[in-house]
Amino acid sequence: MNTDKEIVERSRSGPAIFGELYDRHAPDIYRYAARRAGDFAAEDVMAETFLIAFERRAVFEGPSEAVRPWLFGIATNLLRRHHRAEARMLRALARNEGRRHSVDGLEEVDAKVDADVDRSRIGAALHALAPIDREAILLYAWADLTYDGIATATGVPIGTVRSRINRARRKLRADLGFALFDEMDSDHGRTAPAPRHA
């Protein structure tokens, strides 16, 4: 099996092989973009991410493990353009908090309402973060990137990533409480999880 870097390098003389990189990472890019900007923007962000990566494949440098963060970095830059849509989505989630309805005897309705309230609280808390802190914590929690990967994706030193995530964690803990935050703070199966107290 080709590594990501081998695919990029071989695609310079055989463009069709770049499709392997798309098959390998497009679903993750789509899911991340959908969470950040909604389904309506995710398809465009995913497609444009791979178009840009394809056009820039001749200048990619770095180890194989840097390819995935490189793709997320491109997607993150594209998502910055969609920031207004993200802000609208988070505001809409926050507004839903006041729409709780009580229906006696219907447990599934209560569960859905509880889930809606949790989403509302999370949306409001994420919206309240500084954009750079929100970007770092979402790349960690939703894109499953390590601190090194986030540094590569956003083009900042790893110390800056640690500071941003630490600041976001403190604010989310204060706004959401430990129960909701602990669910967000899992390692998502990463082989090199970020330190919990970085």
CSV table of N, CA, C and O in Angstrom, one decimal, residues 30-105:
chain,number,residue,atom,x,y,z
A,30,TYR,N,-14.9,15.8,4.5
A,30,TYR,CA,-16.3,16.2,4.4
A,30,TYR,C,-17.0,16.3,5.8
A,30,TYR,O,-17.7,17.2,6.0
A,31,ARG,N,-16.7,15.3,6.6
A,31,ARG,CA,-17.4,15.3,7.9
A,31,ARG,C,-16.9,16.5,8.7
A,31,ARG,O,-17.8,17.2,9.4
A,32,TYR,N,-15.7,16.8,8.7
A,32,TYR,CA,-15.2,18.0,9.4
A,32,TYR,C,-15.8,19.3,8.8
A,32,TYR,O,-16.3,20.1,9.6
A,33,ALA,N,-15.9,19.4,7.5
A,33,ALA,CA,-16.4,20.6,6.9
A,33,ALA,C,-17.9,20.7,7.2
A,33,ALA,O,-18.5,21.8,7.5
A,34,ALA,N,-18.6,19.6,7.2
A,34,ALA,CA,-20.1,19.6,7.5
A,34,ALA,C,-20.3,20.0,9.0
A,34,ALA,O,-21.3,20.8,9.2
A,35,ARG,N,-19.5,19.6,9.9
A,35,ARG,CA,-19.6,20.0,11.3
A,35,ARG,C,-19.3,21.5,11.4
A,35,ARG,O,-19.9,22.2,12.3
A,36,ARG,N,-18.4,22.0,10.7
A,36,ARG,CA,-18.0,23.4,10.8
A,36,ARG,C,-18.9,24.4,10.1
A,36,ARG,O,-19.2,25.5,10.5
A,37,ALA,N,-19.4,23.9,8.9
A,37,ALA,CA,-20.2,24.9,8.1
A,37,ALA,C,-21.5,24.3,7.6
A,37,ALA,O,-22.2,25.0,6.8
A,38,GLY,N,-21.9,23.1,8.0
A,38,GLY,CA,-23.1,22.5,7.5
A,38,GLY,C,-23.0,21.7,6.2
A,38,GLY,O,-22.0,21.9,5.5
A,39,ASP,N,-23.9,20.9,6.0
A,39,ASP,CA,-23.9,20.0,4.8
A,39,ASP,C,-23.9,20.8,3.5
A,39,ASP,O,-23.2,20.4,2.6
A,40,PHE,N,-24.5,21.9,3.5
A,40,PHE,CA,-24.6,22.7,2.3
A,40,PHE,C,-23.3,23.2,1.8
A,40,PHE,O,-23.1,23.4,0.6
A,41,ALA,N,-22.3,23.4,2.7
A,41,ALA,CA,-21.0,23.9,2.3
A,41,ALA,C,-20.0,22.8,2.2
A,41,ALA,O,-18.9,22.9,1.6
A,42,ALA,N,-20.2,21.6,2.9
A,42,ALA,CA,-19.2,20.6,3.0
A,42,ALA,C,-18.8,20.0,1.7
A,42,ALA,O,-17.6,19.8,1.5
A,43,GLU,N,-19.7,19.8,0.8
A,43,GLU,CA,-19.4,19.2,-0.5
A,43,GLU,C,-18.4,20.2,-1.3
A,43,GLU,O,-17.4,19.7,-1.8
A,44,ASP,N,-18.7,21.5,-1.2
A,44,ASP,CA,-17.9,22.4,-1.9
A,44,ASP,C,-16.5,22.5,-1.3
A,44,ASP,O,-15.5,22.6,-2.0
A,45,VAL,N,-16.5,22.5,0.1
A,45,VAL,CA,-15.2,22.6,0.7
A,45,VAL,C,-14.3,21.4,0.5
A,45,VAL,O,-13.1,21.5,0.2
A,46,MET,N,-14.9,20.2,0.5
A,46,MET,CA,-14.2,19.0,0.2
A,46,MET,C,-13.7,19.0,-1.2
A,46,MET,O,-12.5,18.7,-1.4
A,47,ALA,N,-14.5,19.3,-2.1
A,47,ALA,CA,-14.1,19.3,-3.5
A,47,ALA,C,-13.0,20.3,-3.8
A,47,ALA,O,-11.9,20.0,-4.4
A,48,GLU,N,-13.1,21.5,-3.2
A,48,GLU,CA,-12.1,22.6,-3.4
A,48,GLU,C,-10.8,22.2,-2.7
A,48,GLU,O,-9.7,22.6,-3.2
A,49,THR,N,-10.9,21.6,-1.6
A,49,THR,CA,-9.7,21.2,-0.8
A,49,THR,C,-8.8,20.3,-1.7
A,49,THR,O,-7.6,20.5,-1.9
A,50,PHE,N,-9.5,19.3,-2.4
A,50,PHE,CA,-8.7,18.3,-3.2
A,50,PHE,C,-8.3,19.0,-4.5
A,50,PHE,O,-7.2,18.6,-5.0
A,51,LEU,N,-9.0,19.9,-5.0
A,51,LEU,CA,-8.6,20.6,-6.2
A,51,LEU,C,-7.3,21.4,-5.9
A,51,LEU,O,-6.4,21.4,-6.7
A,52,ILE,N,-7.4,22.2,-4.8
A,52,ILE,CA,-6.2,23.0,-4.4
A,52,ILE,C,-5.0,22.1,-4.1
A,52,ILE,O,-3.9,22.3,-4.6
A,53,ALA,N,-5.2,21.0,-3.4
A,53,ALA,CA,-4.1,20.0,-3.1
A,53,ALA,C,-3.5,19.5,-4.4
A,53,ALA,O,-2.3,19.3,-4.5
A,54,PHE,N,-4.4,19.1,-5.3
A,54,PHE,CA,-4.0,18.6,-6.6
A,54,PHE,C,-3.1,19.6,-7.3
A,54,PHE,O,-2.0,19.3,-7.9
A,55,GLU,N,-3.5,20.9,-7.3
A,55,GLU,CA,-2.8,21.9,-8.0
A,55,GLU,C,-1.4,22.2,-7.3
A,55,GLU,O,-0.5,22.6,-8.0
A,56,ARG,N,-1.4,22.0,-6.0
A,56,ARG,CA,-0.2,22.3,-5.3
A,56,ARG,C,0.7,21.0,-5.0
A,56,ARG,O,1.6,21.1,-4.2
A,57,ARG,N,0.3,19.9,-5.5
A,57,ARG,CA,1.0,18.7,-5.2
A,57,ARG,C,2.5,18.7,-5.6
A,57,ARG,O,3.3,18.0,-4.9
A,58,ALA,N,2.9,19.5,-6.5
A,58,ALA,CA,4.3,19.6,-6.9
A,58,ALA,C,5.1,20.3,-5.9
A,58,ALA,O,6.4,20.0,-5.8
A,59,VAL,N,4.5,21.1,-5.0
A,59,VAL,CA,5.4,21.8,-4.0
A,59,VAL,C,5.2,21.2,-2.6
A,59,VAL,O,5.8,21.7,-1.7
A,60,PHE,N,4.4,20.1,-2.5
A,60,PHE,CA,4.3,19.5,-1.1
A,60,PHE,C,5.6,19.0,-0.7
A,60,PHE,O,6.3,18.3,-1.4
A,61,GLU,N,6.0,19.3,0.6
A,61,GLU,CA,7.2,18.7,1.2
A,61,GLU,C,6.8,18.3,2.6
A,61,GLU,O,6.0,18.9,3.2
A,62,GLY,N,7.5,17.3,3.0
A,62,GLY,CA,7.2,16.8,4.4
A,62,GLY,C,7.0,15.3,4.4
A,62,GLY,O,6.9,14.7,3.4
A,63,PRO,N,6.9,14.8,5.6
A,63,PRO,CA,6.7,13.3,5.8
A,63,PRO,C,5.3,12.9,5.4
A,63,PRO,O,4.4,13.7,5.3
A,64,SER,N,5.1,11.6,5.3
A,64,SER,CA,3.8,11.1,4.9
A,64,SER,C,2.7,11.5,5.9
A,64,SER,O,1.6,11.8,5.6
A,65,GLU,N,3.1,11.5,7.2
A,65,GLU,CA,2.1,11.8,8.2
A,65,GLU,C,1.7,13.3,8.2
A,65,GLU,O,0.8,13.7,8.9
A,66,ALA,N,2.4,14.1,7.4
A,66,ALA,CA,2.0,15.5,7.2
A,66,ALA,C,1.0,15.8,6.2
A,66,ALA,O,0.4,16.8,6.1
A,67,VAL,N,0.7,14.7,5.3
A,67,VAL,CA,-0.3,14.9,4.2
A,67,VAL,C,-1.7,15.2,4.8
A,67,VAL,O,-2.4,16.1,4.3
A,68,ARG,N,-2.1,14.4,5.7
A,68,ARG,CA,-3.5,14.6,6.3
A,68,ARG,C,-3.6,16.0,6.9
A,68,ARG,O,-4.6,16.7,6.6
A,69,PRO,N,-2.7,16.5,7.8
A,69,PRO,CA,-2.8,17.8,8.3
A,69,PRO,C,-2.7,18.9,7.2
A,69,PRO,O,-3.4,19.9,7.3
A,70,TRP,N,-1.9,18.6,6.1
A,70,TRP,CA,-1.9,19.5,5.0
A,70,TRP,C,-3.2,19.7,4.4
A,70,TRP,O,-3.7,20.8,4.1
A,71,LEU,N,-3.9,18.6,4.2
A,71,LEU,CA,-5.3,18.6,3.6
A,71,LEU,C,-6.2,19.4,4.5
A,71,LEU,O,-7.0,20.2,4.1
A,72,PHE,N,-6.2,19.1,5.8
A,72,PHE,CA,-7.0,19.8,6.8
A,72,PHE,C,-6.7,21.3,6.8
A,72,PHE,O,-7.5,22.2,7.1
A,73,GLY,N,-5.4,21.6,6.6
A,73,GLY,CA,-5.0,23.0,6.6
A,73,GLY,C,-5.7,23.8,5.4
A,73,GLY,O,-6.1,24.9,5.6
A,74,ILE,N,-5.7,23.1,4.3
A,74,ILE,CA,-6.3,23.7,3.1
A,74,ILE,C,-7.8,23.9,3.4
A,74,ILE,O,-8.4,24.9,3.2
A,75,ALA,N,-8.4,22.8,4.0
A,75,ALA,CA,-9.9,22.9,4.3
A,75,ALA,C,-10.1,24.0,5.3
A,75,ALA,O,-11.2,24.7,5.2
A,76,THR,N,-9.3,24.1,6.3
A,76,THR,CA,-9.5,25.1,7.3
A,76,THR,C,-9.4,26.5,6.7
A,76,THR,O,-10.2,27.4,7.1
A,77,ASN,N,-8.5,26.8,5.8
A,77,ASN,CA,-8.4,28.1,5.1
A,77,ASN,C,-9.7,28.3,4.3
A,77,ASN,O,-10.3,29.4,4.3
A,78,LEU,N,-10.2,27.3,3.7
A,78,LEU,CA,-11.5,27.4,2.9
A,78,LEU,C,-12.7,27.7,3.9
A,78,LEU,O,-13.6,28.5,3.6
A,79,LEU,N,-12.6,27.0,5.0
A,79,LEU,CA,-13.7,27.2,6.0
A,79,LEU,C,-13.7,28.6,6.6
A,79,LEU,O,-14.8,29.1,7.0
A,80,ARG,N,-12.6,29.2,6.6
A,80,ARG,CA,-12.6,30.6,7.1
A,80,ARG,C,-13.5,31.5,6.3
A,80,ARG,O,-14.1,32.4,6.8
A,81,ARG,N,-13.5,31.2,5.0
A,81,ARG,CA,-14.4,31.9,4.1
A,81,ARG,C,-15.9,31.6,4.5
A,81,ARG,O,-16.8,32.4,4.2
A,82,HIS,N,-16.1,30.5,5.0
A,82,HIS,CA,-17.5,30.1,5.4
A,82,HIS,C,-17.8,30.5,6.8
A,82,HIS,O,-18.8,30.0,7.4
A,83,HIS,N,-16.9,31.3,7.4
A,83,HIS,CA,-17.1,31.6,8.9
A,83,HIS,C,-18.5,32.2,9.2
A,83,HIS,O,-19.1,31.9,10.2
A,84,ARG,N,-18.9,33.0,8.3
A,84,ARG,CA,-20.3,33.6,8.5
A,84,ARG,C,-21.3,32.6,8.6
A,84,ARG,O,-22.2,32.7,9.5
A,85,ALA,N,-21.3,31.6,7.8
A,85,ALA,CA,-22.3,30.5,7.8
A,85,ALA,C,-22.1,29.7,9.1
A,85,ALA,O,-23.1,29.4,9.8
A,86,GLU,N,-20.9,29.5,9.6
A,86,GLU,CA,-20.7,28.8,10.8
A,86,GLU,C,-21.2,29.6,12.0
A,86,GLU,O,-21.9,29.1,12.9
A,87,ALA,N,-21.0,30.9,12.0
A,87,ALA,CA,-21.5,31.8,13.1
A,87,ALA,C,-23.0,31.7,13.1
A,87,ALA,O,-23.6,31.7,14.2
A,88,ARG,N,-23.6,31.7,11.9
A,88,ARG,CA,-25.1,31.7,11.9
A,88,ARG,C,-25.6,30.4,12.4
A,88,ARG,O,-26.6,30.3,13.2
A,89,MET,N,-24.9,29.2,12.1
A,89,MET,CA,-25.3,27.9,12.6
A,89,MET,C,-25.2,27.8,14.1
A,89,MET,O,-26.1,27.4,14.8
A,90,LEU,N,-24.1,28.4,14.7
A,90,LEU,CA,-23.9,28.3,16.1
A,90,LEU,C,-24.9,29.2,16.8
A,90,LEU,O,-25.4,28.8,17.9
A,91,ARG,N,-25.2,30.3,16.2
A,91,ARG,CA,-26.2,31.2,16.8
A,91,ARG,C,-27.6,30.5,16.8
A,91,ARG,O,-28.4,30.6,17.7
A,92,ALA,N,-27.9,29.8,15.7
A,92,ALA,CA,-29.2,29.1,15.6
A,92,ALA,C,-29.3,28.0,16.6
A,92,ALA,O,-30.3,27.8,17.3
A,93,LEU,N,-28.2,27.3,16.8
A,93,LEU,CA,-28.2,26.3,17.9
A,93,LEU,C,-28.4,26.9,19.2
A,93,LEU,O,-29.1,26.3,20.1
A,94,ALA,N,-27.8,28.0,19.5
A,94,ALA,CA,-27.9,28.7,20.8
A,94,ALA,C,-29.3,29.1,21.0
A,94,ALA,O,-29.9,29.0,22.1
A,95,ARG,N,-30.0,29.6,19.9
A,95,ARG,CA,-31.4,30.1,20.1
A,95,ARG,C,-32.3,29.0,20.4
A,95,ARG,O,-33.4,29.2,21.0
A,96,ASN,N,-32.1,27.8,19.9
A,96,ASN,CA,-33.0,26.6,20.2
A,96,ASN,C,-33.1,26.3,21.7
A,96,ASN,O,-34.1,25.6,22.0
A,97,GLU,N,-32.2,26.8,22.5
A,97,GLU,CA,-32.3,26.5,23.9
A,97,GLU,C,-33.6,26.9,24.5
A,97,GLU,O,-34.1,26.3,25.4
A,98,GLY,N,-34.2,28.0,24.1
A,98,GLY,CA,-35.4,28.5,24.6
A,98,GLY,C,-36.6,27.9,24.1
A,98,GLY,O,-37.7,28.3,24.4
A,99,ARG,N,-36.5,26.9,23.2
A,99,ARG,CA,-37.7,26.3,22.6
A,99,ARG,C,-38.1,24.9,23.2
A,99,ARG,O,-38.6,24.1,22.5
A,100,ARG,N,-37.7,24.7,24.4
A,100,ARG,CA,-38.0,23.4,25.0
A,100,ARG,C,-39.5,23.3,25.2
A,100,ARG,O,-40.1,24.2,25.8
A,101,HIS,N,-40.1,22.1,24.8
A,101,HIS,CA,-41.5,21.9,25.0
A,101,HIS,C,-41.6,20.6,25.9
A,101,HIS,O,-40.8,19.7,25.7
A,102,SER,N,-42.6,20.6,26.7
A,102,SER,CA,-42.8,19.4,27.6
A,102,SER,C,-44.0,18.6,27.0
A,102,SER,O,-45.1,19.1,26.8
A,103,VAL,N,-43.7,17.3,26.8
A,103,VAL,CA,-44.8,16.4,26.4
A,103,VAL,C,-44.8,15.2,27.4
A,103,VAL,O,-43.9,14.4,27.3
A,104,ASP,N,-45.8,15.2,28.3
A,104,ASP,CA,-45.8,14.2,29.3
A,104,ASP,C,-46.0,12.8,28.7
A,104,ASP,O,-46.8,12.6,27.8
A,105,GLY,N,-45.2,11.8,29.3
A,105,GLY,CA,-45.3,10.4,28.9
A,105,GLY,C,-44.6,10.0,27.7
A,105,GLY,O,-44.7,8.8,27.3
